[in-house]
mmCIF file with all atom_site columns, C-alpha atoms in Angstrom:
data_model
loop_
_atom_site.group_PDB
_atom_site.id
_atom_site.type_symbol
_atom_site.label_atom_id
_atom_site.label_alt_id
_atom_site.label_comp_id
_atom_site.label_asym_id
_atom_site.label_entity_id
_atom_site.label_seq_id
_atom_site.pdbx_PDB_ins_code
_atom_site.Cartn_x
_atom_site.Cartn_y
_atom_site.Cartn_z
_atom_site.occupancy
_atom_site.B_iso_or_equiv
_atom_site.pdbx_formal_charge
_atom_site.auth_seq_id
_atom_site.auth_comp_id
_atom_site.auth_asym_id
_atom_site.auth_atom_id
_atom_site.pdbx_PDB_model_num
ATOM 1   C CA . ASP M 1 1   ? -47.713 5.909  64.166  1.00 0.00 ? 10  ASP M CA 1
ATOM 2   C CA . ASP M 1 2   ? -49.780 5.352  61.146  1.00 0.00 ? 11  ASP M CA 1
ATOM 3   C CA . ILE M 1 3   ? -47.612 3.289  58.733  1.00 0.00 ? 12  ILE M CA 1
ATOM 4   C CA . PRO M 1 4   ? -49.745 3.815  55.599  1.00 0.00 ? 13  PRO M CA 1
ATOM 5   C CA . ALA M 1 5   ? -49.632 7.579  56.146  1.00 0.00 ? 14  ALA M CA 1
ATOM 6   C CA . VAL M 1 6   ? -45.814 7.552  56.463  1.00 0.00 ? 15  VAL M CA 1
ATOM 7   C CA . ALA M 1 7   ? -45.490 5.393  53.326  1.00 0.00 ? 16  ALA M CA 1
ATOM 8   C CA . LYS M 1 8   ? -47.819 7.701  51.448  1.00 0.00 ? 17  LYS M CA 1
ATOM 9   C CA . GLU M 1 9   ? -45.826 10.706 52.586  1.00 0.00 ? 18  GLU M CA 1
ATOM 10  C CA . ARG M 1 10  ? -42.574 9.187  51.317  1.00 0.00 ? 19  ARG M CA 1
ATOM 11  C CA . GLU M 1 11  ? -44.081 8.395  47.945  1.00 0.00 ? 20  GLU M CA 1
ATOM 12  C CA . VAL M 1 12  ? -45.257 11.956 47.498  1.00 0.00 ? 21  VAL M CA 1
ATOM 13  C CA . THR M 1 13  ? -42.266 13.773 48.965  1.00 0.00 ? 22  THR M CA 1
ATOM 14  C CA . PRO M 1 14  ? -38.902 12.071 48.469  1.00 0.00 ? 23  PRO M CA 1
ATOM 15  C CA . THR M 1 15  ? -36.366 12.591 51.217  1.00 0.00 ? 24  THR M CA 1
ATOM 16  C CA . ALA M 1 16  ? -33.077 14.399 50.651  1.00 0.00 ? 25  ALA M CA 1
ATOM 17  C CA . ALA M 1 17  ? -31.248 11.048 50.620  1.00 0.00 ? 26  ALA M CA 1
ATOM 18  C CA . SER M 1 18  ? -33.460 9.633  47.910  1.00 0.00 ? 27  SER M CA 1
ATOM 19  C CA . GLU M 1 19  ? -33.081 12.843 45.899  1.00 0.00 ? 28  GLU M CA 1
ATOM 20  C CA . GLY M 1 20  ? -29.283 12.459 46.136  1.00 0.00 ? 29  GLY M CA 1
ATOM 21  C CA . GLU M 1 21  ? -29.547 8.824  45.124  1.00 0.00 ? 30  GLU M CA 1
ATOM 22  C CA . LEU M 1 22  ? -31.720 9.775  42.183  1.00 0.00 ? 31  LEU M CA 1
ATOM 23  C CA . ALA M 1 23  ? -29.230 12.467 41.092  1.00 0.00 ? 32  ALA M CA 1
ATOM 24  C CA . ALA M 1 24  ? -26.315 10.032 41.444  1.00 0.00 ? 33  ALA M CA 1
ATOM 25  C CA . PHE M 1 25  ? -28.188 7.350  39.504  1.00 0.00 ? 34  PHE M CA 1
ATOM 26  C CA . SER M 1 26  ? -29.030 9.858  36.782  1.00 0.00 ? 35  SER M CA 1
ATOM 27  C CA . HIS M 1 27  ? -25.390 10.964 36.646  1.00 0.00 ? 36  HIS M CA 1
ATOM 28  C CA . VAL M 1 28  ? -24.204 7.341  36.409  1.00 0.00 ? 37  VAL M CA 1
ATOM 29  C CA . GLN M 1 29  ? -26.647 6.714  33.548  1.00 0.00 ? 38  GLN M CA 1
ATOM 30  C CA . HIS M 1 30  ? -25.369 9.823  31.784  1.00 0.00 ? 39  HIS M CA 1
ATOM 31  C CA . LEU M 1 31  ? -21.763 8.665  32.186  1.00 0.00 ? 40  LEU M CA 1
ATOM 32  C CA . GLU M 1 32  ? -22.670 5.190  30.908  1.00 0.00 ? 41  GLU M CA 1
ATOM 33  C CA . ARG M 1 33  ? -24.263 6.748  27.810  1.00 0.00 ? 42  ARG M CA 1
ATOM 34  C CA . LEU M 1 34  ? -21.128 8.844  27.240  1.00 0.00 ? 43  LEU M CA 1
ATOM 35  C CA . LEU M 1 35  ? -18.956 5.728  27.564  1.00 0.00 ? 44  LEU M CA 1
ATOM 36  C CA . GLU M 1 36  ? -21.162 3.864  25.085  1.00 0.00 ? 45  GLU M CA 1
ATOM 37  C CA . GLU M 1 37  ? -20.883 6.783  22.642  1.00 0.00 ? 46  GLU M CA 1
ATOM 38  C CA . LYS M 1 38  ? -17.095 6.892  23.074  1.00 0.00 ? 47  LYS M CA 1
ATOM 39  C CA . ASP M 1 39  ? -16.871 3.111  22.602  1.00 0.00 ? 48  ASP M CA 1
ATOM 40  C CA . SER M 1 40  ? -18.978 3.413  19.472  1.00 0.00 ? 49  SER M CA 1
ATOM 41  C CA . GLU M 1 41  ? -16.767 6.242  18.161  1.00 0.00 ? 50  GLU M CA 1
ATOM 42  C CA . ARG M 1 42  ? -13.635 4.269  19.031  1.00 0.00 ? 51  ARG M CA 1
ATOM 43  C CA . SER M 1 43  ? -14.999 1.209  17.241  1.00 0.00 ? 52  SER M CA 1
ATOM 44  C CA . ALA M 1 44  ? -15.790 3.295  14.170  1.00 0.00 ? 53  ALA M CA 1
ATOM 45  C CA . ILE M 1 45  ? -12.286 4.794  14.198  1.00 0.00 ? 54  ILE M CA 1
ATOM 46  C CA . VAL M 1 46  ? -10.692 1.354  14.582  1.00 0.00 ? 55  VAL M CA 1
ATOM 47  C CA . ALA M 1 47  ? -12.824 -0.042 11.748  1.00 0.00 ? 56  ALA M CA 1
ATOM 48  C CA . ALA M 1 48  ? -11.904 2.890  9.500   1.00 0.00 ? 57  ALA M CA 1
ATOM 49  C CA . ALA M 1 49  ? -8.215  2.489  10.344  1.00 0.00 ? 58  ALA M CA 1
ATOM 50  C CA . GLN M 1 50  ? -8.382  -1.244 9.608   1.00 0.00 ? 59  GLN M CA 1
ATOM 51  C CA . ALA M 1 51  ? -10.049 -0.519 6.265   1.00 0.00 ? 60  ALA M CA 1
ATOM 52  C CA . GLU M 1 52  ? -7.292  1.983  5.413   1.00 0.00 ? 61  GLU M CA 1
ATOM 53  C CA . VAL M 1 53  ? -4.597  -0.542 6.359   1.00 0.00 ? 62  VAL M CA 1
ATOM 54  C CA . GLU M 1 54  ? -6.227  -3.220 4.210   1.00 0.00 ? 63  GLU M CA 1
ATOM 55  C CA . LEU M 1 55  ? -6.497  -0.786 1.297   1.00 0.00 ? 64  LEU M CA 1
ATOM 56  C CA . ALA M 1 56  ? -2.844  0.215  1.708   1.00 0.00 ? 65  ALA M CA 1
ATOM 57  C CA . GLN M 1 57  ? -1.780  -3.446 1.853   1.00 0.00 ? 66  GLN M CA 1
ATOM 58  C CA . SER M 1 58  ? -3.806  -4.215 -1.260  1.00 0.00 ? 67  SER M CA 1
ATOM 59  C CA . ARG M 1 59  ? -2.323  -1.248 -3.114  1.00 0.00 ? 68  ARG M CA 1
ATOM 60  C CA . THR M 1 60  ? 1.182   -2.236 -1.990  1.00 0.00 ? 69  THR M CA 1
ATOM 61  C CA . ALA M 1 61  ? 0.691   -5.785 -3.283  1.00 0.00 ? 70  ALA M CA 1
ATOM 62  C CA . GLU M 1 62  ? -0.636  -4.397 -6.573  1.00 0.00 ? 71  GLU M CA 1
ATOM 63  C CA . LEU M 1 63  ? 2.370   -2.079 -6.944  1.00 0.00 ? 72  LEU M CA 1
ATOM 64  C CA . GLU M 1 64  ? 4.786   -4.897 -6.074  1.00 0.00 ? 73  GLU M CA 1
ATOM 65  C CA . HIS M 1 65  ? 3.180   -7.027 -8.790  1.00 0.00 ? 74  HIS M CA 1
ATOM 66  C CA . GLN M 1 66  ? 3.442   -4.185 -11.318 1.00 0.00 ? 75  GLN M CA 1
ATOM 67  C CA . LEU M 1 67  ? 7.086   -3.583 -10.405 1.00 0.00 ? 76  LEU M CA 1
ATOM 68  C CA . SER M 1 68  ? 7.839   -7.274 -10.762 1.00 0.00 ? 77  SER M CA 1
ATOM 69  C CA . ASP M 1 69  ? 6.214   -7.305 -14.207 1.00 0.00 ? 78  ASP M CA 1
ATOM 70  C CA . GLN M 1 70  ? 8.130   -4.189 -15.255 1.00 0.00 ? 79  GLN M CA 1
ATOM 71  C CA . ALA M 1 71  ? 11.400  -5.656 -13.974 1.00 0.00 ? 80  ALA M CA 1
ATOM 72  C CA . ALA M 1 72  ? 10.790  -8.802 -16.029 1.00 0.00 ? 81  ALA M CA 1
ATOM 73  C CA . GLN M 1 73  ? 10.029  -6.685 -19.115 1.00 0.00 ? 82  GLN M CA 1
ATOM 74  C CA . LEU M 1 74  ? 13.150  -4.578 -18.594 1.00 0.00 ? 83  LEU M CA 1
ATOM 75  C CA . SER M 1 75  ? 15.259  -7.671 -18.095 1.00 0.00 ? 84  SER M CA 1
ATOM 76  C CA . GLY M 1 76  ? 13.941  -9.108 -21.360 1.00 0.00 ? 85  GLY M CA 1
ATOM 77  C CA . ALA M 1 77  ? 14.540  -5.823 -23.173 1.00 0.00 ? 86  ALA M CA 1
ATOM 78  C CA . LEU M 1 78  ? 18.087  -5.646 -21.787 1.00 0.00 ? 87  LEU M CA 1
ATOM 79  C CA . GLU M 1 79  ? 18.833  -9.183 -22.950 1.00 0.00 ? 88  GLU M CA 1
ATOM 80  C CA . ALA M 1 80  ? 17.456  -8.329 -26.415 1.00 0.00 ? 89  ALA M CA 1
ATOM 81  C CA . ALA M 1 81  ? 19.589  -5.160 -26.542 1.00 0.00 ? 90  ALA M CA 1
ATOM 82  C CA . HIS M 1 82  ? 22.713  -7.146 -25.590 1.00 0.00 ? 91  HIS M CA 1
ATOM 83  C CA . GLU M 1 83  ? 21.956  -9.673 -28.327 1.00 0.00 ? 92  GLU M CA 1
ATOM 84  C CA . GLU M 1 84  ? 21.423  -6.892 -30.891 1.00 0.00 ? 93  GLU M CA 1
ATOM 85  C CA . ALA M 1 85  ? 24.715  -5.309 -29.845 1.00 0.00 ? 94  ALA M CA 1
ATOM 86  C CA . ARG M 1 86  ? 26.522  -8.648 -30.194 1.00 0.00 ? 95  ARG M CA 1
ATOM 87  C CA . VAL M 1 87  ? 25.044  -9.186 -33.674 1.00 0.00 ? 96  VAL M CA 1
ATOM 88  C CA . ALA M 1 88  ? 25.983  -5.627 -34.711 1.00 0.00 ? 97  ALA M CA 1
ATOM 89  C CA . ARG M 1 89  ? 29.520  -6.087 -33.352 1.00 0.00 ? 98  ARG M CA 1
ATOM 90  C CA . ASP M 1 90  ? 29.874  -9.375 -35.222 1.00 0.00 ? 99  ASP M CA 1
ATOM 91  C CA . HIS M 1 91  ? 28.594  -7.741 -38.430 1.00 0.00 ? 100 HIS M CA 1
ATOM 92  C CA . ALA M 1 92  ? 30.970  -4.795 -38.001 1.00 0.00 ? 101 ALA M CA 1
ATOM 93  C CA . ASN M 1 93  ? 33.894  -7.194 -37.494 1.00 0.00 ? 102 ASN M CA 1
ATOM 94  C CA . HIS M 1 94  ? 32.848  -9.114 -40.602 1.00 0.00 ? 103 HIS M CA 1
ATOM 95  C CA . LEU M 1 95  ? 32.681  -5.899 -42.662 1.00 0.00 ? 104 LEU M CA 1
ATOM 96  C CA . ARG M 1 96  ? 36.061  -4.791 -41.305 1.00 0.00 ? 105 ARG M CA 1
ATOM 97  C CA . GLN M 1 97  ? 37.548  -8.129 -42.262 1.00 0.00 ? 106 GLN M CA 1
ATOM 98  C CA . GLN M 1 98  ? 36.075  -7.823 -45.779 1.00 0.00 ? 107 GLN M CA 1
ATOM 99  C CA . LEU M 1 99  ? 37.616  -4.354 -46.134 1.00 0.00 ? 108 LEU M CA 1
ATOM 100 C CA . GLN M 1 100 ? 40.995  -5.611 -44.975 1.00 0.00 ? 109 GLN M CA 1
ATOM 101 C CA . ASP M 1 101 ? 40.761  -8.511 -47.403 1.00 0.00 ? 110 ASP M CA 1
ATOM 102 C CA . LYS M 1 102 ? 39.892  -6.131 -50.286 1.00 0.00 ? 111 LYS M CA 1
ATOM 103 C CA . ASP M 1 103 ? 42.700  -3.781 -49.258 1.00 0.00 ? 112 ASP M CA 1
ATOM 104 C CA . ALA M 1 104 ? 45.089  -6.714 -49.248 1.00 0.00 ? 113 ALA M CA 1
ATOM 105 C CA . GLU M 1 105 ? 43.854  -7.864 -52.664 1.00 0.00 ? 114 GLU M CA 1
ATOM 106 C CA . SER M 1 106 ? 44.199  -4.298 -54.019 1.00 0.00 ? 115 SER M CA 1
ATOM 107 C CA . GLY M 1 107 ? 47.702  -4.072 -52.581 1.00 0.00 ? 116 GLY M CA 1
ATOM 108 C CA . GLU M 1 108 ? 48.650  -7.375 -54.188 1.00 0.00 ? 117 GLU M CA 1
ATOM 109 C CA . ALA M 1 109 ? 47.150  -6.265 -57.501 1.00 0.00 ? 118 ALA M CA 1
ATOM 110 C CA . GLU M 1 110 ? 49.080  -2.995 -57.353 1.00 0.00 ? 119 GLU M CA 1
ATOM 111 C CA . ALA M 1 111 ? 52.277  -4.875 -56.521 1.00 0.00 ? 120 ALA M CA 1
ATOM 112 C CA . ALA M 1 112 ? 51.686  -7.277 -59.413 1.00 0.00 ? 121 ALA M CA 1
ATOM 113 C CA . LYS M 1 113 ? 51.183  -4.358 -61.853 1.00 0.00 ? 122 LYS M CA 1
ATOM 114 C CA . ALA M 1 114 ? 54.339  -2.718 -60.639 1.00 0.00 ? 123 ALA M CA 1
ATOM 115 C CA . ARG M 1 115 ? 56.372  -5.813 -61.421 1.00 0.00 ? 124 ARG M CA 1
#
C-alpha cells in the first residue's frame, strides 16, 4: 500500500465518519452560539430588571420623604389650628363674661331705679 496516496485520498474525499463528525461539530458550534445569545439576552433582561428595581426603590424613598415632610407640615398646621381654636374659645368666654357683667350691672341699675 502506498501511504502517501491513501493520505492524499483522505484529504480530498472525507469519509462518512468524518462528514458526520464535521456535521456534529458544526451543530455543537451552532448550539454554543445560541446559548451565548440567550445568555446575552438573559443578562440584558436581568440588567434592565435591576435598573427598574433601583428606579422603583429610589422613587419609593423620594415619596416616603415627601410624605414625611407633608406629615410634619400637617402636624404643624393642626397644632396651629388647635391653638387658634383655644384662643378663640378664650376670647368668646371673655366676651360672654363681659356681657353677663353688663347684664348684671344693668339689672342692678334697673333695681336701683325701681327703689
